[in-house]
Amino acid sequence: MPVTILTLLCIKWYYCNMTKIDQKKALSKIKKEKVLALSELIELFGNRMEVSRKAREGILQSLGNGYYTTPELDPFLAALIVVAKYYPQVVISGRTALHIHGLAQDYIERIDVDIEREKSLRNKMLQVHRVDPKRLIGITKLNHHGIGIKVYDIERTLAEAYKLGPAGPDFYKALKRYIKRGNIKTDQIARYDKVLKTKVMIHLQQELAND
């Protein structure tokens, strides 16, 4: 049977509308997941060119290193989702942990993470610190703006500030903010001092005496 123009138009209409439906599903999944890897987006949109086109149109926002989010999501929060979703083996540390706990207000360009010294990880979004496994203590699961992240608890994070420099402004400000929050856990700080060879407790006592 010869293919009529009407048949061709019907086929074109069907595939155009199916594409729109598929793309709606894809965009709905992106908004739900918040962050997706390039490989996942290629599965949704069919090819890399379509993903690039969506980024040019402003529907997607590239985070770099093969990860994408939506334009309305804060890039820092999106980066935290990347860490939580794709790198569950790491612990958020350093200045990033200070920022999350409200002990610092620095702009975070790369997410600080700790991993065991024997392991290796490379990603331009991350500032990777390979540490002695004994230092991987005080880890907690925290809900940060609706994102479940693995980070050092606030007392352990004070040791991170101490590591940046016990005489520096970062540690001093972190102590001040910690004291202002209340609920000071001296036993926990003393335990971390012993294991990590830090002297947070001495400085904390001095600050409390001065207040």
N, CA, C and O of each residue as an XYZ file, in Angstrom:
844
protein
N       0.860     -1.190      0.000
C       0.000      0.000      0.000
C       0.901      1.246      0.000
O       1.815      1.340      0.819
N       0.654      2.199     -0.907
C       1.479      3.409     -0.960
C       1.252      4.279      0.282
O       0.138      4.375      0.799
N       2.320      4.901      0.737
C       2.240      5.785      1.897
C       1.737      7.154      1.456
O       2.359      7.807      0.617
N       0.637      7.581      2.008
C       0.058      8.864      1.627
C       0.678      9.998      2.435
O       1.325      9.763      3.455
N       0.477     11.215      1.976
C       0.961     12.407      2.693
C       0.311     12.484      4.069
O       0.951     12.866      5.048
N      -0.961     12.119      4.134
C      -1.680     12.149      5.409
C      -1.047     11.192      6.409
O      -0.909     11.508      7.591
N      -0.662     10.009      5.912
C      -0.008      9.020      6.794
C       1.299      9.559      7.333
O       1.595      9.418      8.519
N       2.093     10.186      6.447
C       3.376     10.757      6.864
C       3.185     11.860      7.898
O       3.947     11.966      8.859
N       2.150     12.683      7.686
C       1.865     13.761      8.631
C       1.448     13.201      9.982
O       1.809     13.747     11.024
N       0.691     12.118      9.964
C       0.250     11.486     11.212
C       1.446     10.910     11.977
O       1.534     11.020     13.200
N       2.363     10.292     11.224
C       3.568      9.721     11.850
C       4.406     10.835     12.467
O       4.886     10.712     13.594
N       4.578     11.926     11.713
C       5.359     13.063     12.216
C       4.720     13.649     13.467
O       5.409     13.953     14.441
N       3.385     13.806     13.435
C       2.660     14.348     14.594
C       2.849     13.442     15.810
O       3.055     13.917     16.927
N       2.774     12.122     15.573
C       2.893     11.154     16.671
C       4.263     11.260     17.337
O       4.364     11.352     18.561
N       5.316     11.246     16.517
C       6.667     11.278     17.078
C       6.995     12.615     17.727
O       7.697     12.647     18.737
N       6.505     13.718     17.170
C       6.725     15.041     17.774
C       6.086     15.107     19.153
O       6.685     15.596     20.111
N       4.855     14.604     19.234
C       4.145     14.660     20.504
C       4.713     13.678     21.516
O       4.759     13.965     22.712
N       5.147     12.513     21.031
C       5.793     11.563     21.927
C       7.086     12.136     22.485
O       7.411     11.922     23.653
N       7.837     12.877     21.638
C       9.084     13.509     22.083
C       8.798     14.528     23.165
O       9.512     14.603     24.165
N       7.740     15.322     22.963
C       7.367     16.326     23.973
C       6.995     15.660     25.300
O       7.366     16.127     26.377
N       6.243     14.542     25.187
C       5.839     13.822     26.398
C       7.067     13.276     27.121
O       7.186     13.397     28.340
N       7.997     12.663     26.341
C       9.211     12.106     26.927
C      10.044     13.188     27.598
O      10.599     12.975     28.676
N      10.129     14.353     26.955
C      10.922     15.438     27.517
C      10.267     16.003     28.776
O      10.966     16.419     29.700
N       8.958     16.023     28.822
C       8.257     16.460     30.035
C       8.575     15.517     31.188
O       8.797     15.953     32.317
N       8.595     14.219     30.891
C       8.938     13.225     31.907
C      10.373     13.428     32.379
O      10.676     13.331     33.568
N      11.248     13.712     31.416
C      12.660     13.916     31.740
C      12.843     15.132     32.639
O      13.561     15.076     33.637
N      12.187     16.229     32.277
C      12.302     17.457     33.068
C      11.687     17.280     34.452
O      12.173     17.837     35.436
N      10.620     16.503     34.515
C       9.990     16.221     35.809
C      10.947     15.428     36.704
O      11.018     15.668     37.909
N      11.676     14.488     36.113
C      12.631     13.686     36.885
C      13.796     14.548     37.357
O      14.271     14.386     38.481
N      14.259     15.461     36.512
C      15.369     16.352     36.881
C      14.969     17.205     38.087
O      15.744     17.350     39.032
N      13.762     17.764     38.053
C      13.294     18.602     39.162
C      13.155     17.782     40.451
O      13.395     18.284     41.549
N      12.765     16.519     40.296
C      12.618     15.646     41.465
C      13.977     15.256     42.042
O      14.186     15.319     43.253
N      14.904     14.852     41.161
C      16.232     14.401     41.595
C      17.157     15.559     41.953
O      18.086     15.395     42.743
N      16.898     16.752     41.361
C      17.658     17.989     41.587
C      19.018     18.013     40.900
O      19.428     19.048     40.373
N      19.708     16.902     40.902
C      21.007     16.802     40.224
C      21.077     15.451     39.511
O      20.688     14.421     40.061
N      21.583     15.479     38.269
C      21.776     14.238     37.523
C      23.129     14.268     36.820
O      23.629     15.331     36.453
N      23.709     13.091     36.641
C      24.962     12.966     35.901
C      24.667     12.989     34.405
O      23.548     12.707     33.975
N      25.682     13.328     33.623
C      25.518     13.396     32.170
C      25.017     12.075     31.610
O      24.149     12.069     30.738
N      25.542     10.964     32.090
C      25.122      9.651     31.586
C      23.624      9.418     31.814
O      22.950      8.817     30.977
N      23.115      9.893     32.943
C      21.686      9.747     33.244
C      20.842     10.629     32.336
O      19.759     10.233     31.905
N      21.345     11.837     32.046
C      20.622     12.755     31.167
C      20.597     12.247     29.731
O      19.607     12.431     29.024
N      21.668     11.616     29.304
C      21.702     11.048     27.947
C      20.639      9.961     27.818
O      19.998      9.838     26.774
N      20.454      9.180     28.866
C      19.399      8.160     28.858
C      18.020      8.795     28.750
O      17.127      8.248     28.104
N      17.849      9.963     29.392
C      16.552     10.633     29.373
C      16.277     11.343     28.047
O      15.174     11.260     27.506
N      17.282     12.034     27.534
C      17.081     12.863     26.334
C      17.540     12.199     25.033
O      17.281     12.713     23.945
N      18.216     11.070     25.149
C      18.570     10.331     23.941
C      19.988     10.496     23.462
O      20.569      9.560     22.914
N      20.565     11.685     23.659
C      21.937     11.897     23.191
C      22.548     13.116     23.872
O      21.846     13.921     24.484
N      23.871     13.237     23.755
C      24.613     14.323     24.390
C      24.254     15.683     23.800
O      24.231     16.687     24.512
N      23.971     15.713     22.486
C      23.634     16.983     21.823
C      22.370     17.597     22.394
O      22.275     18.814     22.552
N      21.398     16.746     22.703
C      20.140     17.240     23.260
C      20.349     17.799     24.670
O      19.724     18.788     25.054
N      21.230     17.158     25.429
C      21.566     17.656     26.774
C      22.221     19.033     26.659
O      21.877     19.955     27.400
N      23.168     19.166     25.726
C      23.842     20.451     25.507
C      22.851     21.526     25.089
O      22.955     22.682     25.501
N      21.891     21.131     24.268
C      20.880     22.096     23.804
C      20.027     22.576     24.971
O      19.703     23.761     25.057
N      19.666     21.676     25.857
C      18.870     22.047     27.033
C      19.662     22.998     27.943
O      19.093     23.896     28.564
N      20.967     22.787     28.008
C      21.810     23.687     28.812
C      21.872     25.075     28.167
O      21.819     26.087     28.865
N      21.985     25.122     26.836
C      22.018     26.419     26.129
C      20.694     27.157     26.273
O      20.662     28.386     26.338
N      19.607     26.402     26.323
C      18.277     27.013     26.453
C      17.993     27.466     27.886
O      16.989     28.131     28.142
N      18.878     27.105     28.819
C      18.682     27.513     30.205
C      17.785     26.586     30.995
O      17.415     26.894     32.128
N      17.428     25.439     30.405
C      16.595     24.467     31.106
C      17.446     23.678     32.102
O      16.987     23.307     33.182
N      18.692     23.435     31.712
C      19.649     22.774     32.587
C      20.794     23.725     32.909
O      21.087     24.638     32.137
N      21.433     23.510     34.041
C      22.619     24.284     34.409
C      23.759     23.321     34.690
O      23.648     22.443     35.546
N      24.857     23.492     33.963
C      26.003     22.619     34.165
C      26.750     23.011     35.441
O      27.029     24.185     35.684
N      27.064     22.001     36.243
C      27.878     22.207     37.445
C      29.347     21.910     37.155
O      30.212     22.130     38.003
N      29.622     21.406     35.946
C      30.967     20.969     35.600
C      31.172     19.524     35.999
O      30.410     18.975     36.795
N      32.194     18.914     35.448
C      32.550     17.532     35.784
C      31.434     16.530     35.505
O      31.347     15.486     36.152
N      30.573     16.863     34.523
C      29.555     15.904     34.107
C      28.305     15.856     34.953
O      27.583     14.859     34.930
N      28.027     16.925     35.711
C      26.813     16.981     36.537
C      25.985     18.206     36.176
O      26.521     19.269     35.864
N      24.666     18.033     36.225
C      23.749     19.104     35.848
C      22.658     19.259     36.896
O      22.298     18.310     37.593
N      22.143     20.478     36.989
C      21.028     20.767     37.876
C      20.069     21.697     37.152
O      20.217     21.941     35.954
N      19.089     22.217     37.877
C      18.170     23.199     37.294
C      18.636     24.596     37.690
O      19.256     24.752     38.742
N      18.355     25.614     36.880
C      18.854     26.969     37.154
C      18.404     27.556     38.485
O      19.092     28.402     39.057
N      17.256     27.110     38.981
C      16.732     27.697     40.217
C      17.417     27.174     41.481
O      17.265     27.763     42.551
N      18.166     26.081     41.373
C      18.822     25.509     42.547
C      20.169     26.188     42.783
O      20.958     26.360     41.854
N      20.426     26.574     44.039
C      21.693     27.195     44.400
C      22.848     26.241     44.073
O      22.793     25.067     44.438
N      23.896     26.729     43.390
C      25.017     25.853     42.991
C      25.695     25.149     44.168
O      26.133     24.006     44.040
N      25.783     25.833     45.321
C      26.406     25.204     46.489
C      25.573     24.016     46.963
O      26.118     22.949     47.243
N      24.262     24.196     47.053
C      23.384     23.099     47.460
C      23.426     21.967     46.436
O      23.398     20.788     46.788
N      23.493     22.353     45.153
C      23.588     21.339     44.101
C      24.870     20.525     44.246
O      24.860     19.307     44.070
N      25.972     21.200     44.566
C      27.251     20.500     44.766
C      27.174     19.544     45.951
O      27.741     18.452     45.907
N      26.473     19.950     47.013
C      26.287     19.062     48.167
C      25.490     17.815     47.782
O      25.764     16.717     48.268
N      24.504     17.996     46.906
C      23.712     16.856     46.439
C      24.595     15.905     45.640
O      24.483     14.686     45.774
N      25.469     16.461     44.813
C      26.411     15.631     44.052
C      27.229     14.761     45.002
O      27.381     13.560     44.781
N      27.754     15.380     46.062
C      28.562     14.652     47.045
C      27.731     13.559     47.718
O      28.166     12.412     47.814
N      26.536     13.922     48.183
C      25.684     12.970     48.902
C      25.249     11.804     48.016
O      25.176     10.661     48.467
N      24.964     12.107     46.759
C      24.385     11.113     45.847
C      25.427     10.228     45.170
O      25.230      9.022     45.018
N      26.536     10.843     44.766
C      27.505     10.121     43.939
C      28.808      9.772     44.668
O      29.598      8.970     44.171
N      29.033     10.364     45.833
C      30.259     10.081     46.593
C      29.927      9.790     48.061
O      30.384     10.508     48.950
N      29.139      8.748     48.319
C      28.717      8.458     49.702
C      29.862      8.028     50.619
O      29.698      7.976     51.838
N      31.019      7.722     50.035
C      32.148      7.257     50.842
C      32.909      8.393     51.514
O      33.754      8.135     52.372
N      32.631      9.648     51.146
C      33.396     10.773     51.683
C      32.662     11.436     52.849
O      31.464     11.235     53.047
N      33.410     12.225     53.610
C      32.844     13.010     54.715
C      33.132     14.478     54.436
O      34.274     14.838     54.150
N      32.129     15.317     54.514
C      32.327     16.747     54.305
C      33.111     17.314     55.484
O      32.790     17.055     56.643
N      34.137     18.087     55.169
C      35.078     18.524     56.195
C      35.499     19.979     55.979
O      34.903     20.698     55.177
N      36.540     20.400     56.710
C      37.190     21.685     56.500
C      36.247     22.888     56.517
O      35.291     22.941     57.291
N      36.541     23.843     55.649
C      35.750     25.085     55.582
C      34.298     24.812     55.201
O      33.394     25.537     55.615
N      34.082     23.770     54.415
C      32.703     23.439     54.017
C      31.887     23.008     55.231
O      30.737     23.423     55.378
N      32.459     22.188     56.095
C      31.765     21.772     57.323
C      31.500     22.972     58.227
O      30.430     23.077     58.826
N      32.480     23.880     58.326
C      32.295     25.102     59.124
C      31.126     25.919     58.590
O      30.312     26.429     59.361
N      31.046     26.040     57.279
C      29.968     26.800     56.633
C      28.605     26.149     56.909
O      27.638     26.839     57.229
N      28.537     24.838     56.785
C      27.280     24.108     56.987
C      26.774     24.265     58.418
O      25.572     24.408     58.638
N      27.687     24.239     59.392
C      27.301     24.353     60.807
C      27.116     25.808     61.249
O      26.800     26.064     62.411
N      27.307     26.744     60.348
C      27.140     28.154     60.712
C      28.296     28.704     61.518
O      28.147     29.722     62.195
N      29.444     28.052     61.461
C      30.632     28.512     62.182
C      31.532     29.385     61.315
O      32.530     29.923     61.794
N      31.182     29.524     60.051
C      31.927     30.380     59.120
C      30.972     30.829     58.024
O      29.932     30.212     57.792
N      31.338     31.894     57.368
C      30.495     32.431     56.293
C      31.283     32.598     54.999
O      30.904     33.393     54.139
N      32.357     31.866     54.858
C      33.194     31.957     53.662
C      32.437     31.463     52.435
O      31.564     30.599     52.521
N      32.800     32.040     51.287
C      32.281     31.528     50.018
C      32.982     30.207     49.719
O      34.210     30.127     49.760
N      32.209     29.184     49.420
C      32.780     27.857     49.172
C      32.839     27.617     47.667
O      31.816     27.513     46.991
N      34.053     27.534     47.174
C      34.241     27.288     45.740
C      34.287     25.798     45.426
O      33.733     25.350     44.422
N      34.957     25.027     46.297
C      35.037     23.586     46.136
C      34.671     22.929     47.465
O      35.031     23.431     48.530
N      33.958     21.808     47.401
C      33.498     21.115     48.598
C      34.658     20.335     49.216
O      35.251     19.470     48.572
N      34.975     20.656     50.485
C      36.014     19.912     51.209
C      35.475     18.561     51.640
O      34.401     18.471     52.236
N      36.228     17.505     51.334
C      35.831     16.165     51.758
C      37.053     15.402     52.251
O      38.165     15.601     51.764
N      36.831     14.531     53.219
C      37.869     13.638     53.727
C      37.602     12.217     53.253
O      36.461     11.757     53.225
N      38.678     11.532     52.881
C      38.600     10.102     52.571
C      39.797      9.422     53.237
O      40.751     10.085     53.644
N      39.735      8.119     53.340
C      40.846      7.377     53.923
C      42.101      7.558     53.072
O      42.034      7.649     51.846
N      43.220      7.607     53.736
C      44.505      7.878     53.083
C      44.802      6.895     51.944
O      45.395      7.271     50.933
N      44.391      5.655     52.113
C      44.701      4.622     51.125
C      43.862      4.740     49.861
O      44.189      4.139     48.838
N      42.784      5.508     49.928
C      41.876      5.629     48.784
C      42.207      6.862     47.953
O      42.923      7.761     48.394
N      41.665      6.877     46.741
C      41.943      7.985     45.833
C      40.640      8.475     45.209
O      39.740      7.686     44.921
N      40.553      9.772     45.006
C      39.370     10.376     44.399
C      39.755     11.688     43.731
O      40.432     12.524     44.330
N      39.322     11.863     42.490
C      39.611     13.092     41.768
C      38.338     13.658     41.162
O      37.631     12.980     40.417
N      38.066     14.877     41.486
C      36.931     15.597     40.912
C      37.165     17.077     41.170
O      37.453     17.472     42.300
N      37.046     17.893     40.139
C      37.354     19.316     40.260
C      36.372     20.059     41.161
O      36.661     21.166     41.616
N      35.221     19.459     41.417
C      34.248     20.075     42.328
C      34.666     19.919     43.784
O      34.188     20.642     44.658
N      35.561     18.968     44.036
C      35.912     18.585     45.402
C      37.346     18.962     45.746
O      38.247     18.878     44.911
N      37.537     19.380     46.997
C      38.867     19.544     47.567
C      39.082     18.317     48.451
O      38.620     18.267     49.591
N      39.782     17.343     47.910
C      39.890     16.043     48.577
C      41.073     16.022     49.540
O      42.197     16.368     49.175
N      40.794     15.605     50.787
C      41.828     15.479     51.813
C      41.933     13.996     52.187
O      40.977     13.410     52.697
N      43.080     13.405     51.934
C      43.315     12.006     52.287
C      43.883     11.973     53.707
O      44.957     12.516     53.966
N      43.161     11.339     54.614
C      43.519     11.406     56.029
C      43.669     10.010     56.631
O      43.204      9.014     56.076
N      44.331      9.975     57.776
C      44.440      8.747     58.552
C      43.029      8.298     58.950
O      42.252      9.112     59.448
N      42.684      7.031     58.742
C      41.341      6.550     59.098
C      40.937      6.856     60.538
O      39.748      6.974     60.836
N      41.934      6.987     61.448
C      41.638      7.302     62.844
C      41.015      8.691     63.005
O      40.345      8.963     64.001
N      41.243      9.571     62.015
C      40.679     10.921     62.079
C      39.213     10.969     61.634
O      38.527     11.973     61.826
N      38.748      9.875     61.042
C      37.367      9.835     60.541
C      36.414      9.473     61.677
O      35.787      8.413     61.669
N      36.319     10.368     62.643
C      35.435     10.180     63.799
C      34.485     11.384     63.888
O      34.716     12.428     63.278
N      33.420     11.204     64.661
C      32.469     12.309     64.825
C      31.651     12.577     63.585
O      31.248     13.711     63.326
N      31.408     11.530     62.820
C      30.648     11.675     61.567
C      29.151     11.581     61.872
O      28.707     10.712     62.623
N      28.396     12.485     61.277
C      26.943     12.490     61.486
C      26.236     12.681     60.156
O      26.818     13.185     59.196
N      24.979     12.275     60.109
C      24.129     12.490     58.931
C      23.234     13.682     59.249
O      22.445     13.646     60.193
N      23.365     14.724     58.459
C      22.679     15.985     58.746
C      21.742     16.351     57.613
O      22.072     16.181     56.439
N      20.572     16.853     57.971
C      19.642     17.359     56.964
C      19.919     18.843     56.770
O      19.627     19.659     57.644
N      20.485     19.183     55.620
C      20.859     20.572     55.332
C      20.003     21.086     54.179
O      20.230     20.734     53.022
N      19.011     21.929     54.507
C      18.078     22.461     53.503
C      17.428     21.329     52.695
O      17.269     21.415     51.477
N      17.061     20.270     53.419
C      16.380     19.156     52.756
C      17.300     18.144     52.113
O      16.836     17.208     51.463
N      18.614     18.322     52.288
C      19.591     17.418     51.684
C      20.257     16.603     52.793
O      20.789     17.176     53.744
N      20.234     15.298     52.683
C      20.898     14.447     53.664
C      22.379     14.332     53.339
O      22.746     13.734     52.328
N      23.229     14.894     54.180
C      24.671     14.899     53.917
C      25.440     14.258     55.065
O      24.999     14.271     56.214
N      26.597     13.697     54.731
C      27.482     13.094     55.739
C      28.586     14.099     56.041
O      29.375     14.448     55.164
N      28.635     14.560     57.282
C      29.531     15.645     57.668
C      30.005     15.405     59.101
O      29.354     14.686     59.859
N      31.121     15.998     59.469
C      31.546     15.928     60.866
C      30.557     16.707     61.728
O      30.015     17.722     61.292
N      30.320     16.231     62.953
C      29.430     16.971     63.849
C      30.095     18.287     64.245
O      31.278     18.496     63.973
N      29.345     19.158     64.879
C      29.822     20.529     65.107
C      31.048     20.572     66.024
O      31.939     21.397     65.825
N      31.099     19.686     67.028
C      32.275     19.657     67.914
C      33.505     19.153     67.168
O      34.602     19.685     67.340
N      33.323     18.137     66.348
C      34.439     17.630     65.527
C      34.881     18.696     64.517
O      36.060     18.787     64.174
N      33.927     19.496     64.050
C      34.242     20.548     63.090
C      35.089     21.655     63.718
O      35.849     22.325     63.019
N      34.964     21.849     65.015
C      35.853     22.807     65.702
C      37.316     22.378     65.557
O      38.211     23.215     65.449
N      37.539     21.078     65.556
C      38.902     20.573     65.343
C      39.367     20.878     63.922
O      40.558     21.085     63.689
N      38.434     20.908     62.973
C      38.769     21.293     61.594
C      39.207     22.755     61.556
O      40.150     23.112     60.850
N      38.514     23.596     62.323
C      38.889     25.019     62.399
C      40.259     25.182     63.045
O      41.066     26.003     62.610
N      40.514     24.396     64.083
C      41.819     24.426     64.768
C      42.931     24.042     63.792
O      44.019     24.617     63.814
N      42.643     23.075     62.949
C      43.614     22.596     61.970
C      43.974     23.689     60.951
O      45.082     23.713     60.415
N      43.016     24.592     60.695
C      43.283     25.711     59.777
C      44.268     26.709     60.377
O      44.896     27.485     59.657
N      44.397     26.683     61.706
C      45.331     27.585     62.385
C      44.795     28.001     63.734
O      43.857     28.796     63.792
N      45.359     27.488     64.840
C      44.838     27.807     66.182
C      44.940     29.283     66.552
O      44.222     29.752     67.435
N      45.823     30.011     65.888
C      45.973     31.441     66.181
C      45.292     32.306     65.120
O      45.362     33.535     65.164
N      44.641     31.652     64.179
C      44.035     32.387     63.070
C      42.611     32.830     63.340
O      41.993     32.383     64.306
N      42.083     33.708     62.492
C      40.726     34.244     62.685
C      39.625     33.215     62.475
O      38.557     33.326     63.076
N      39.865     32.220     61.635
C      38.830     31.214     61.358
C      38.473     30.430     62.623
O      37.299     30.217     62.925
N      39.492     30.011     63.346
C      39.266     29.238     64.578
C      38.618     30.108     65.655
O      37.697     29.671     66.345
N      39.105     31.336     65.791
C      38.576     32.252     66.804
C      37.087     32.532     66.552
O      36.279     32.480     67.479
N      36.731     32.825     65.304
C      35.326     33.108     64.957
C      34.454     31.872     65.161
O      33.321     31.973     65.631
N      34.989     30.710     64.807
C      34.229     29.469     64.977
C      33.926     29.209     66.451
O      32.814     28.817     66.804
N      34.923     29.431     67.310
C      34.705     29.266     68.748
C      33.633     30.214     69.267
O      32.741     29.811     70.014
N      33.731     31.474     68.866
C      32.757     32.487     69.289
C      31.333     32.079     68.891
O      30.401     32.181     69.689
N      31.185     31.622     67.660
C      29.864     31.241     67.162
C      29.357     29.979     67.855
O      28.162     29.839     68.117
N      30.272     29.072     68.144
C      29.884     27.843     68.844
C      29.373     28.168     70.244
O      28.346     27.639     70.670
N      30.080     29.029     70.955
C      29.681     29.421     72.314
C      28.322     30.130     72.293
O      27.482     29.905     73.163
N      28.123     30.975     71.304
C      26.876     31.730     71.194
C      25.672     30.812     70.979
O      24.565     31.125     71.417
N      25.886     29.687     70.310
C      24.808     28.735     70.051
C      24.320     28.058     71.328
O      23.164     27.645     71.414
N      25.216     27.944     72.332
C      24.870     27.211     73.547
C      25.030     25.710     73.342
O      25.559     25.263     72.324
N      24.567     24.939     74.322
C      24.660     23.473     74.259
C      26.105     23.022     74.023
O      26.381     22.232     73.120
N      27.005     23.530     74.837
C      28.429     23.222     74.711
C      28.696     21.819     75.260
O      28.333     21.511     76.395
N      29.325     20.984     74.457
C      29.585     19.593     74.821
C      31.079     19.399     75.072
O      31.830     18.995     74.184
N      31.484     19.695     76.294
C      32.907     19.653     76.637
C      33.478     18.233     76.593
O      34.629     18.041     76.201
N      32.687     17.247     76.990
C      33.168     15.864     76.975
C      33.529     15.425     75.556
O      34.544     14.767     75.325
N      32.678     15.807     74.626
C      32.898     15.424     73.237
C      34.146     16.129     72.678
O      34.959     15.517     71.986
N      34.278     17.419     72.990
C      35.435     18.182     72.525
C      36.724     17.602     73.095
O      37.722     17.480     72.385
N      36.702     17.245     74.374
C      37.881     16.659     75.019
C      38.262     15.328     74.369
O      39.442     15.023     74.196
N      37.251     14.548     74.016
C      37.518     13.258     73.365
C      38.164     13.458     72.007
O      39.113     12.757     71.656
N      37.648     14.421     71.236
C      38.233     14.695     69.919
C      39.652     15.253     70.054
O      40.530     14.920     69.258
N      39.872     16.096     71.056
C      41.221     16.627     71.302
C      42.222     15.498     71.521
O      43.337     15.530     71.001
N      41.812     14.518     72.285
C      42.705     13.399     72.622
C      43.058     12.585     71.382
O      44.221     12.240     71.172
N      42.070     12.285     70.573
C      42.290     11.449     69.384
C      43.015     12.221     68.285
O      43.900     11.681     67.623
N      42.636     13.492     68.091
C      43.144     14.275     66.961
C      44.373     15.114     67.306
O      44.942     15.780     66.442
N      44.777     15.074     68.584
C      45.940     15.855     69.046
C      45.735     17.360     68.843
O      46.670     18.078     68.487
N      44.520     17.824     69.069
C      44.200     19.249     68.988
C      44.060     19.822     70.401
O      44.089     19.078     71.381
N      43.911     21.129     70.499
C      43.783     21.787     71.814
C      42.596     22.760     71.803
O      42.691     23.903     72.252
N      41.489     22.262     71.278
C      40.277     23.079     71.206
C      39.783     23.425     72.602
O      39.368     24.557     72.852
N      39.825     22.456     73.517
C      39.269     22.654     74.851
C      39.950     23.806     75.597
O      39.272     24.602     76.246
N      41.257     23.902     75.512
C      41.991     24.974     76.188
C      41.514     26.334     75.707
O      41.255     27.225     76.516
N      41.399     26.496     74.414
C      40.950     27.756     73.834
C      39.490     28.037     74.174
O      39.106     29.181     74.420
N      38.680     26.977     74.186
C      37.274     27.140     74.550
C      37.147     27.636     75.990
O      36.365     28.547     76.261
N      37.891     27.059     76.896
C      37.848     27.471     78.311
C      38.292     28.919     78.475
O      37.731     29.656     79.286
N      39.295     29.326     77.706
C      39.754     30.702     77.761
C      38.671     31.672     77.296
O      38.464     32.725     77.898
N      37.987     31.301     76.220
C      36.917     32.131     75.693
C      35.752     32.224     76.674
O      35.168     33.291     76.861
N      35.423     31.095     77.295
C      34.327     31.094     78.276
C      34.689     31.934     79.490
O      33.825     32.604     80.055
N      35.954     31.908     79.901
C      36.402     32.713     81.043
C      36.374     34.194     80.732
O      36.126     35.009     81.621
N      36.626     34.560     79.468
C      36.651     35.961     79.054
C      35.262     36.564     78.896
O      35.086     37.778     78.987
N      34.274     35.696     78.657
C      32.906     36.189     78.429
C      32.245     36.613     79.744
O      31.095     37.052     79.743
